[in-house]
PDB file of C-alpha atoms and ligand atoms in Angstrom:
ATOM      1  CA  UNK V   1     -11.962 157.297 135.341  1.00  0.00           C
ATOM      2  CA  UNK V   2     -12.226 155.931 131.877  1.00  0.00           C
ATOM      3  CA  UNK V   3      -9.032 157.697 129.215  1.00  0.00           C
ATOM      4  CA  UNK V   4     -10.292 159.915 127.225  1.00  0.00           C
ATOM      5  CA  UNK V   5      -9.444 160.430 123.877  1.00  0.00           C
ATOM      6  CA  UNK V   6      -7.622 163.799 124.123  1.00  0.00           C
ATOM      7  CA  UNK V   7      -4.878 165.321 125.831  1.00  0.00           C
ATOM      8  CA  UNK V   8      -4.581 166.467 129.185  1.00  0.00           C
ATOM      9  CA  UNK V   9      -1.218 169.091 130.024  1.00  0.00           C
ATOM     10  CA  UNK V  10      -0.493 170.865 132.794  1.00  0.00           C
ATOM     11  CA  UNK V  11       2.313 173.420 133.900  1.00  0.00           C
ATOM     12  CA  UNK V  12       3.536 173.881 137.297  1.00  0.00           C
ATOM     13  CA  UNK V  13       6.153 176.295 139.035  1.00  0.00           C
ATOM     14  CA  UNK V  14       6.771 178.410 141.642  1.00  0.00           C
ATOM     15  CA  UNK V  15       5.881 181.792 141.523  1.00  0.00           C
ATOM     16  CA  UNK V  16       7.036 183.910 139.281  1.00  0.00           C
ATOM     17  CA  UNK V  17       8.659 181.101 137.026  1.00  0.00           C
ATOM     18  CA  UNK V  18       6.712 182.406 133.767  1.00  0.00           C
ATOM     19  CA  UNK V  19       3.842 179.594 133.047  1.00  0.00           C
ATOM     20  CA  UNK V  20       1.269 182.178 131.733  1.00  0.00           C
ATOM     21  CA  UNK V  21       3.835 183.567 129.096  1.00  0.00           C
ATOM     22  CA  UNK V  22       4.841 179.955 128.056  1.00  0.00           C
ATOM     23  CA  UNK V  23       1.519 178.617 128.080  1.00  0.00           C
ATOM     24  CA  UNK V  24       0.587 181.212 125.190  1.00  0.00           C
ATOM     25  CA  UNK V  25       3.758 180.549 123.134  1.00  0.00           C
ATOM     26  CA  UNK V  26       2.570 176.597 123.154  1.00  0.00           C
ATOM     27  CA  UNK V  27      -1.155 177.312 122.147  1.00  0.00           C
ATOM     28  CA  UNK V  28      -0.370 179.379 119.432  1.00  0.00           C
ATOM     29  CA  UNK V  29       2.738 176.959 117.981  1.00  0.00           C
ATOM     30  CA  UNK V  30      -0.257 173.885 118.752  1.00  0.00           C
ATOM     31  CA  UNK V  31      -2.511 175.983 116.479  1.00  0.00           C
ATOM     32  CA  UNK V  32      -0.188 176.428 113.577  1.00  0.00           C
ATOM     33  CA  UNK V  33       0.076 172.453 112.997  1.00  0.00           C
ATOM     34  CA  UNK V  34      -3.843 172.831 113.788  1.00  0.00           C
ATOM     35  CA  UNK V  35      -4.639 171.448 117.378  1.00  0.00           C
ATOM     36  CA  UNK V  36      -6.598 174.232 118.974  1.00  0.00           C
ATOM     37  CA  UNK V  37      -6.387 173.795 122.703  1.00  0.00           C
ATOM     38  CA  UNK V  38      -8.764 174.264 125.536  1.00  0.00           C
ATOM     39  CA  UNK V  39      -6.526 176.789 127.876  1.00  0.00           C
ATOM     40  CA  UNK V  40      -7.462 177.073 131.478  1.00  0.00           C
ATOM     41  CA  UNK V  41      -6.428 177.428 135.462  1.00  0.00           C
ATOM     42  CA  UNK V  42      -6.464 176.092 138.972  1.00  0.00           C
ATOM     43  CA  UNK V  43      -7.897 177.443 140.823  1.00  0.00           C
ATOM     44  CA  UNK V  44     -10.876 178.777 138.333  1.00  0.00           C
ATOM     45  CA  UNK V  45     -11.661 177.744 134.888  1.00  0.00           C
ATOM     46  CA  UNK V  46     -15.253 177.574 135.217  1.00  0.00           C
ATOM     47  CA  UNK V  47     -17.919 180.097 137.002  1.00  0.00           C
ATOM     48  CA  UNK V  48     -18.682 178.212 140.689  1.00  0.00           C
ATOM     49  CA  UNK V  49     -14.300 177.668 140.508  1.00  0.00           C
ATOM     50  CA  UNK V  50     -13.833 181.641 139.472  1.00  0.00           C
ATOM     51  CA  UNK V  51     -15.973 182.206 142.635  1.00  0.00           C
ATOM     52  CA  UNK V  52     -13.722 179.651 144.631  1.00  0.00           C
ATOM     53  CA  UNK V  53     -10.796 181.380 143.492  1.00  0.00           C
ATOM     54  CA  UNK V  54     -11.605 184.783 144.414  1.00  0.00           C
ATOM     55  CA  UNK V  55     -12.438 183.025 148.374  1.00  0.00           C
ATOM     56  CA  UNK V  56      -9.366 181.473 148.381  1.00  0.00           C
ATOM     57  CA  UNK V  57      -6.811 183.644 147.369  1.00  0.00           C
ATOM     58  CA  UNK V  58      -8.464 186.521 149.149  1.00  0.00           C
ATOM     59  CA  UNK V  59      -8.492 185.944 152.566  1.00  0.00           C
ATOM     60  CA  UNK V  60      -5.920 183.791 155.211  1.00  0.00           C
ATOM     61  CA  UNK V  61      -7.602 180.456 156.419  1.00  0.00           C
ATOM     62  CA  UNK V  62      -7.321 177.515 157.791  1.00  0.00           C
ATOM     63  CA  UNK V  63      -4.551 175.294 156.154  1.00  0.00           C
ATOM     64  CA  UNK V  64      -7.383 172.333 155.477  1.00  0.00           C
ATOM     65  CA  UNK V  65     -10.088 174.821 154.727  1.00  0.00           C
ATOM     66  CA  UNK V  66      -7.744 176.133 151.947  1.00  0.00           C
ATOM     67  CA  UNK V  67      -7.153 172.496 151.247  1.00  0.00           C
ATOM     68  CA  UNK V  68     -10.930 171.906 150.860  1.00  0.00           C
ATOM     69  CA  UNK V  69     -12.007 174.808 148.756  1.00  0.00           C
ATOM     70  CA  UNK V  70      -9.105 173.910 146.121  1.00  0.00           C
ATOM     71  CA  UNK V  71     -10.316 170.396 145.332  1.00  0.00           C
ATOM     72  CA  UNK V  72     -14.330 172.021 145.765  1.00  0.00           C
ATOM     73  CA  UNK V  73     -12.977 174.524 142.587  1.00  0.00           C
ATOM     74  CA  UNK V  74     -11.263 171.282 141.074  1.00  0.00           C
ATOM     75  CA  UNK V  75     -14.158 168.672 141.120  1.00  0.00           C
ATOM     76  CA  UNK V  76     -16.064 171.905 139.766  1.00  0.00           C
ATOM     77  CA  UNK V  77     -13.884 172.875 136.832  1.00  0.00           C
ATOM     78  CA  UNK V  78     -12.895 169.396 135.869  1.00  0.00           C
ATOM     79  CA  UNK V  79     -16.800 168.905 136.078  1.00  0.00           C
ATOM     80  CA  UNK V  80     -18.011 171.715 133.672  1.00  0.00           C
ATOM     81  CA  UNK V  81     -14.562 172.494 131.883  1.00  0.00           C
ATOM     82  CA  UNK V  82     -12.035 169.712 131.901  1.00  0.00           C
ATOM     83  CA  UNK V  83     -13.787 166.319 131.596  1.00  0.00           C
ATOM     84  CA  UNK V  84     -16.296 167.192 128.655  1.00  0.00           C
ATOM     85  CA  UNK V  85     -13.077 169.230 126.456  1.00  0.00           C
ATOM     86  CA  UNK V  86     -11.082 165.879 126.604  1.00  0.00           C
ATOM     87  CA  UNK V  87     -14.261 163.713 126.517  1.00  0.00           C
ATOM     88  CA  UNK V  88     -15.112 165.461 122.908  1.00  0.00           C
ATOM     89  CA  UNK V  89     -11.740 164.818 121.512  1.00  0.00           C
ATOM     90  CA  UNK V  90      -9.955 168.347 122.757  1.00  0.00           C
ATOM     91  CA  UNK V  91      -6.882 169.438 124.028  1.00  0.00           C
ATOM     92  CA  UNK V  92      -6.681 170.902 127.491  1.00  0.00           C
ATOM     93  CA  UNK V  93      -4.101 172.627 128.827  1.00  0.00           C
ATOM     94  CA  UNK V  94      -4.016 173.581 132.529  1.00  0.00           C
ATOM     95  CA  UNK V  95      -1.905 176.301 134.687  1.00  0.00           C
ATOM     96  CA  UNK V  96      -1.639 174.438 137.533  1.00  0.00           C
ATOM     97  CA  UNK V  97      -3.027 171.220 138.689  1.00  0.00           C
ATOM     98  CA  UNK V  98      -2.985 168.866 141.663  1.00  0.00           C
ATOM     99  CA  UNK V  99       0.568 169.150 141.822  1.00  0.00           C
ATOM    100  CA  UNK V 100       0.368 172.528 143.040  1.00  0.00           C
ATOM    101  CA  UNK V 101      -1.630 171.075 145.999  1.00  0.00           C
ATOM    102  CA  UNK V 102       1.092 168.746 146.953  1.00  0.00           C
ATOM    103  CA  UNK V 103       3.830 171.478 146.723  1.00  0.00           C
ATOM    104  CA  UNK V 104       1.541 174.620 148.700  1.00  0.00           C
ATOM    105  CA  UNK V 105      -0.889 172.327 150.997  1.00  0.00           C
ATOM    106  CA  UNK V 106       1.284 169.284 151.335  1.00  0.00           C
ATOM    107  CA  UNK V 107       4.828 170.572 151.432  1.00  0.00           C
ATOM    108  CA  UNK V 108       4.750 174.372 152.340  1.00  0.00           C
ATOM    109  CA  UNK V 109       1.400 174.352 154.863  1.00  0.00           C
ATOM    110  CA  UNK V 110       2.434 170.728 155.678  1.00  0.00           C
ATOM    111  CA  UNK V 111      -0.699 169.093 155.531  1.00  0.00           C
ATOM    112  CA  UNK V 112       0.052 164.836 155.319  1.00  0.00           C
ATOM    113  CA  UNK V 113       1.705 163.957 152.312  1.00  0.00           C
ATOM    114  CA  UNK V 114      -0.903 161.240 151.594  1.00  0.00           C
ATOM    115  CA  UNK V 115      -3.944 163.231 152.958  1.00  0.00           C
ATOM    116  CA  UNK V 116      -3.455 165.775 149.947  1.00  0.00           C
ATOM    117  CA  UNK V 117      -2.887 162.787 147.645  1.00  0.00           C
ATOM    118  CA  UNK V 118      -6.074 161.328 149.108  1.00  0.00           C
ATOM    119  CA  UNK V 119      -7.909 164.593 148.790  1.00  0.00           C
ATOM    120  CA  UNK V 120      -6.555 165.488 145.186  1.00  0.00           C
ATOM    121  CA  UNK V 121      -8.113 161.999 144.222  1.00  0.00           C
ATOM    122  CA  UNK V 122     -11.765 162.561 145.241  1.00  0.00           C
ATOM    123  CA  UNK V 123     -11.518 165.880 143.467  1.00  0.00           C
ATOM    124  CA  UNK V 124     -10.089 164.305 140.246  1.00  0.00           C
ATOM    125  CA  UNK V 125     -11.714 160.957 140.578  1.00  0.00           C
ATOM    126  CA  UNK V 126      -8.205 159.713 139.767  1.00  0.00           C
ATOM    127  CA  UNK V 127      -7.801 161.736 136.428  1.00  0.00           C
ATOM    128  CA  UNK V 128      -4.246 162.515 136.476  1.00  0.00           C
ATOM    129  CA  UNK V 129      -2.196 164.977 133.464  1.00  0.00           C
ATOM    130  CA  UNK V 130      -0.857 163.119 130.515  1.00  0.00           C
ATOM    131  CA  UNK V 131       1.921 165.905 130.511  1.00  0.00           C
ATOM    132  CA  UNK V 132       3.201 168.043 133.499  1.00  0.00           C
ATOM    133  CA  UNK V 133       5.600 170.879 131.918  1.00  0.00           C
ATOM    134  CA  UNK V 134       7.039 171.918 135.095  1.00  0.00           C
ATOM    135  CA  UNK V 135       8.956 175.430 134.955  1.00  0.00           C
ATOM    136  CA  UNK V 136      12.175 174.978 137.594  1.00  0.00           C
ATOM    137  CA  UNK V 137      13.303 178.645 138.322  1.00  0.00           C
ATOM    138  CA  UNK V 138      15.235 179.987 141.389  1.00  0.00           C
ATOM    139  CA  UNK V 139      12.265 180.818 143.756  1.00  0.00           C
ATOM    140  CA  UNK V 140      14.548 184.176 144.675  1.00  0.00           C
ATOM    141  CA  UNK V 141      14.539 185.395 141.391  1.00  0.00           C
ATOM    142  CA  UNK V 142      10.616 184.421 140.313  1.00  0.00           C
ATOM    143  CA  UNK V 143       9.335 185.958 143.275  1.00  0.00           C
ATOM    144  CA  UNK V 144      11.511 189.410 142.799  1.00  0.00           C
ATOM    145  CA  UNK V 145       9.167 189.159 139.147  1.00  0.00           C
ATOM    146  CA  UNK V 146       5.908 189.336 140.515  1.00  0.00           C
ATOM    147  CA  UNK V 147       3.935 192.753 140.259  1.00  0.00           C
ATOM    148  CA  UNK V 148       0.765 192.184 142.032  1.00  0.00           C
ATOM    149  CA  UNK V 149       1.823 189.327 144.846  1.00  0.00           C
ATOM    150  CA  UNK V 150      -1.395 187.328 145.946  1.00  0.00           C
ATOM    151  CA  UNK V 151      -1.134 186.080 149.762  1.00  0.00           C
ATOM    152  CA  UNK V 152       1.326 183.001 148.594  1.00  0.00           C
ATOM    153  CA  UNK V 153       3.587 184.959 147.421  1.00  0.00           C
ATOM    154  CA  UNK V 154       3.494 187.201 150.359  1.00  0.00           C
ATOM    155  CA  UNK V 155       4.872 184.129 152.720  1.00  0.00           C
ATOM    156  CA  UNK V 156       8.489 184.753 150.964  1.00  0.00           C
ATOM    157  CA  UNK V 157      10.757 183.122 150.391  1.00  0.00           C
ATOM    158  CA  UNK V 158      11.635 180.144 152.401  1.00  0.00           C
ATOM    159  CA  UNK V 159       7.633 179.485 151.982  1.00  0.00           C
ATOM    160  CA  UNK V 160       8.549 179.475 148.106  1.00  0.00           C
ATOM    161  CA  UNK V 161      11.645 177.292 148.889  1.00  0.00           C
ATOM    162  CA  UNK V 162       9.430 174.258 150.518  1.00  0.00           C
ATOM    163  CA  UNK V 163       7.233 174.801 147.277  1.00  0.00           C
ATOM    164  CA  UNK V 164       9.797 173.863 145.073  1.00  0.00           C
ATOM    165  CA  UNK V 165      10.722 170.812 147.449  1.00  0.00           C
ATOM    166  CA  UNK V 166       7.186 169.737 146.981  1.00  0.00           C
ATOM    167  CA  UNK V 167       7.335 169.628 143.410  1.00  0.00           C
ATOM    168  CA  UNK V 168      10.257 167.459 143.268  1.00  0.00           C
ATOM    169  CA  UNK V 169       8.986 164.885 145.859  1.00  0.00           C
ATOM    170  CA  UNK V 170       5.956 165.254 143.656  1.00  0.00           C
ATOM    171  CA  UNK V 171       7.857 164.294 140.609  1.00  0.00           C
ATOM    172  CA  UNK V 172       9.535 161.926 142.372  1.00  0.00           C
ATOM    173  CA  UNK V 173       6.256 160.449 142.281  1.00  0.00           C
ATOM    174  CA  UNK V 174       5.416 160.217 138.599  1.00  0.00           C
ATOM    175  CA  UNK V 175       8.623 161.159 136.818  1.00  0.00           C
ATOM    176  CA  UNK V 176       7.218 159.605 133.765  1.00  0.00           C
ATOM    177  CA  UNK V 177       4.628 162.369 133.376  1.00  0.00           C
ATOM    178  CA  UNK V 178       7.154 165.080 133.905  1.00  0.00           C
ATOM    179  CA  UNK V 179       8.951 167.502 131.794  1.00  0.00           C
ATOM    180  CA  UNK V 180      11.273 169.802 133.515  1.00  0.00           C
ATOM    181  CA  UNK V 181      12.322 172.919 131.497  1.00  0.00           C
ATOM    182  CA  UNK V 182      15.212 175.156 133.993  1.00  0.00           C
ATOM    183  CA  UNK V 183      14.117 178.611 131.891  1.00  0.00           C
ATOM    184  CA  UNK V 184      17.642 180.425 132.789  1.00  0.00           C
ATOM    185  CA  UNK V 185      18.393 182.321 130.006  1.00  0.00           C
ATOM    186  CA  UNK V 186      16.503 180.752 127.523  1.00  0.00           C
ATOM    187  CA  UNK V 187      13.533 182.867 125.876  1.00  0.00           C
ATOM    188  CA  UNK V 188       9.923 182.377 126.151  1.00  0.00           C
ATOM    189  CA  UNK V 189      10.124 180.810 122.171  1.00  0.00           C
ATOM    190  CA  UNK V 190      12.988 178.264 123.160  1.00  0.00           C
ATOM    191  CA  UNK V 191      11.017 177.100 126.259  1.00  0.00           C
ATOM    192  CA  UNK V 192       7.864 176.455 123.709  1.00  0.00           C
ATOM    193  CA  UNK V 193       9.986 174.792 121.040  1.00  0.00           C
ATOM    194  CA  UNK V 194      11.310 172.624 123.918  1.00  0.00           C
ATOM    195  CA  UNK V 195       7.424 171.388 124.453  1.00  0.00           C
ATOM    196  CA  UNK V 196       6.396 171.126 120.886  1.00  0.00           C
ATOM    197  CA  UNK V 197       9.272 168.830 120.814  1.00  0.00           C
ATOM    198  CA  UNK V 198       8.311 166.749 123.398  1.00  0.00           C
ATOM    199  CA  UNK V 199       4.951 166.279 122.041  1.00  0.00           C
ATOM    200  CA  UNK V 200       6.890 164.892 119.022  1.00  0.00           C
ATOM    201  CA  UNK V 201       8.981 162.759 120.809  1.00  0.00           C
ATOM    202  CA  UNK V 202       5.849 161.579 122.691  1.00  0.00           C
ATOM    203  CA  UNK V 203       4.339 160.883 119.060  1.00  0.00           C
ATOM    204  CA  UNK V 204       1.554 163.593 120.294  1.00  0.00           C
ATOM    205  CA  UNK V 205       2.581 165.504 117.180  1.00  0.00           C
ATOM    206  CA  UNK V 206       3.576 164.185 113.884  1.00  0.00           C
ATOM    207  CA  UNK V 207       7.921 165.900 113.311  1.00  0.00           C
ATOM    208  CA  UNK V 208       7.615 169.183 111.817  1.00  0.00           C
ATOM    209  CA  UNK V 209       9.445 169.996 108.514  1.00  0.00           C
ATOM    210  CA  UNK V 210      12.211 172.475 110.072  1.00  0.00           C
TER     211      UNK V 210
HETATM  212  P1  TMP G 301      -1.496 181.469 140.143  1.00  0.00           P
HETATM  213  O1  TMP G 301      -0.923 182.680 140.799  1.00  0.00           O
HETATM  214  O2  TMP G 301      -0.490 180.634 139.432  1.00  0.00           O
HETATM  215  O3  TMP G 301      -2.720 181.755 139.323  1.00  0.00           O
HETATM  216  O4  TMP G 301      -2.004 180.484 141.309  1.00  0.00           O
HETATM  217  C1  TMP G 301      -2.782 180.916 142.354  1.00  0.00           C
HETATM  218  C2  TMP G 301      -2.184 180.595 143.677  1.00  0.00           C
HETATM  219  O5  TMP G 301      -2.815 179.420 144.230  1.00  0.00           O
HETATM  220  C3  TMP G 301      -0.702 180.321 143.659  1.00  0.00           C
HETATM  221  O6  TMP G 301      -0.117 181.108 144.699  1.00  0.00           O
HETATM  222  C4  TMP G 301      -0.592 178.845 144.010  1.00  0.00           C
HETATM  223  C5  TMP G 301      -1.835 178.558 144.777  1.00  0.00           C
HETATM  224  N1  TMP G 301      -2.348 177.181 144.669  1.00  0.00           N
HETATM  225  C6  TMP G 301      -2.307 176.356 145.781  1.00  0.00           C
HETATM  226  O7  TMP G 301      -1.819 176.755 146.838  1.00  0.00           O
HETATM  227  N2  TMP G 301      -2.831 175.107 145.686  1.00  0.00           N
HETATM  228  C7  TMP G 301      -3.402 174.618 144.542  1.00  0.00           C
HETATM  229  O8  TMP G 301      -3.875 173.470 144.504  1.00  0.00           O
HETATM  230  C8  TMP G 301      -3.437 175.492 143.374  1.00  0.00           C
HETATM  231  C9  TMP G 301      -4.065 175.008 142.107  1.00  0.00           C
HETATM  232  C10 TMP G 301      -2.903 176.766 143.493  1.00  0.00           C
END
């Protein structure tokens, strides 16, 4: 796949870890120095993938079935939503991405390592993030946050535990790509001024007057 002129983000965590909340803290401190971002999901982001989404994290399946319909609602949204935003110039940023299907289908189901890999590439035609914010929390203490727990979070915890592993083999992988914020203590604004300065750092951004 050719580059494309704009930029391409995702965030990644285990459940619970507080990527929604973050994500909103970085689009509105990207709008104030005037980048308005395209903000969307995995699975979803675009009506066939919304459909997809509502299959997949409805009912129990097959561990390659699951595997199949993810990259189905990825080839979809990158498709109608992803490819065309960073095509004309825009920001994207993404809740979740392919390495979510290393770290669920590849570590936690344990489908092959290099099947998923294999599998994530057809779907993305090789398109991979410029920027993978990846949230590191305790899987014990993300899970005891969620309200409404879809069927992944219902496996528990040692399901949530392999998750994690699959993210670091992941980043392993591509460390370059990677930014690894380990929220702790540290509010929802510290975690956003954390990215905003890596986009500086990264020259993304021109420095901000602080
Ligand atoms: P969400 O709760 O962060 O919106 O994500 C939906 C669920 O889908 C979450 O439990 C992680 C799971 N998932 C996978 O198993 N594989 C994938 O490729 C993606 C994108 C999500």
């Amino acid at each position: 796949m050719p580059r494309h002129p704009g930029r391409f983000i995702t965030f990644e965590g285990t459940e619970g870890a507080g990527k929604s909340t973050l994500i909103g803290k970085v689009r509105e401190r990207l709008e104030i120095r005037g980048v308005r971002p395209v903000v969307t999901r995995e699975p979803g982001g675009s009506p066939v993938a919304e459909k997809l989404r509502s299959l997949i994290l409805g009912e129990a399946m097959d561990p390659r079935a699951e595997l199949f319909l993810y990259e189905a609602a990825r080839a979809e949204h990158l498709a109608r939503t992803v490819v065309p935003a960073l095509e004309g110039g825009r920001w994207v940023i993404c809740d979740r991405f392919t390495d979510s299907t290393l770290a669920y289908q590849g570590m936690a189901r344990g489908l092959p390592w290099n099947e998923v890999r294999a599998a994530n590439r057809l779907a993305t035609r090789g398109l991979s993030p410029d920027l993978t914010v990846f949230l590191d929390v305790d899987p014990g203490v993300g899970l005891g946050r969620s309200t409404d727990p879809n069927r992944f979070e219902r496996e528990g915890l040692a399901f949530q535990r392999e998750v994690r592993k699959g993210f670091l083999k992941a980043r392993k992988e591509g460390a370059r790509r990677w930014l690894t914020l380990k929220p702790g203590k540290a509010t929802p604004e510290a975690l956003a001024e954390a990215v905003i300065k890596e986009l500086e750092r990264r020259k993304w951004l021109p420095p901000a007057r602080r």
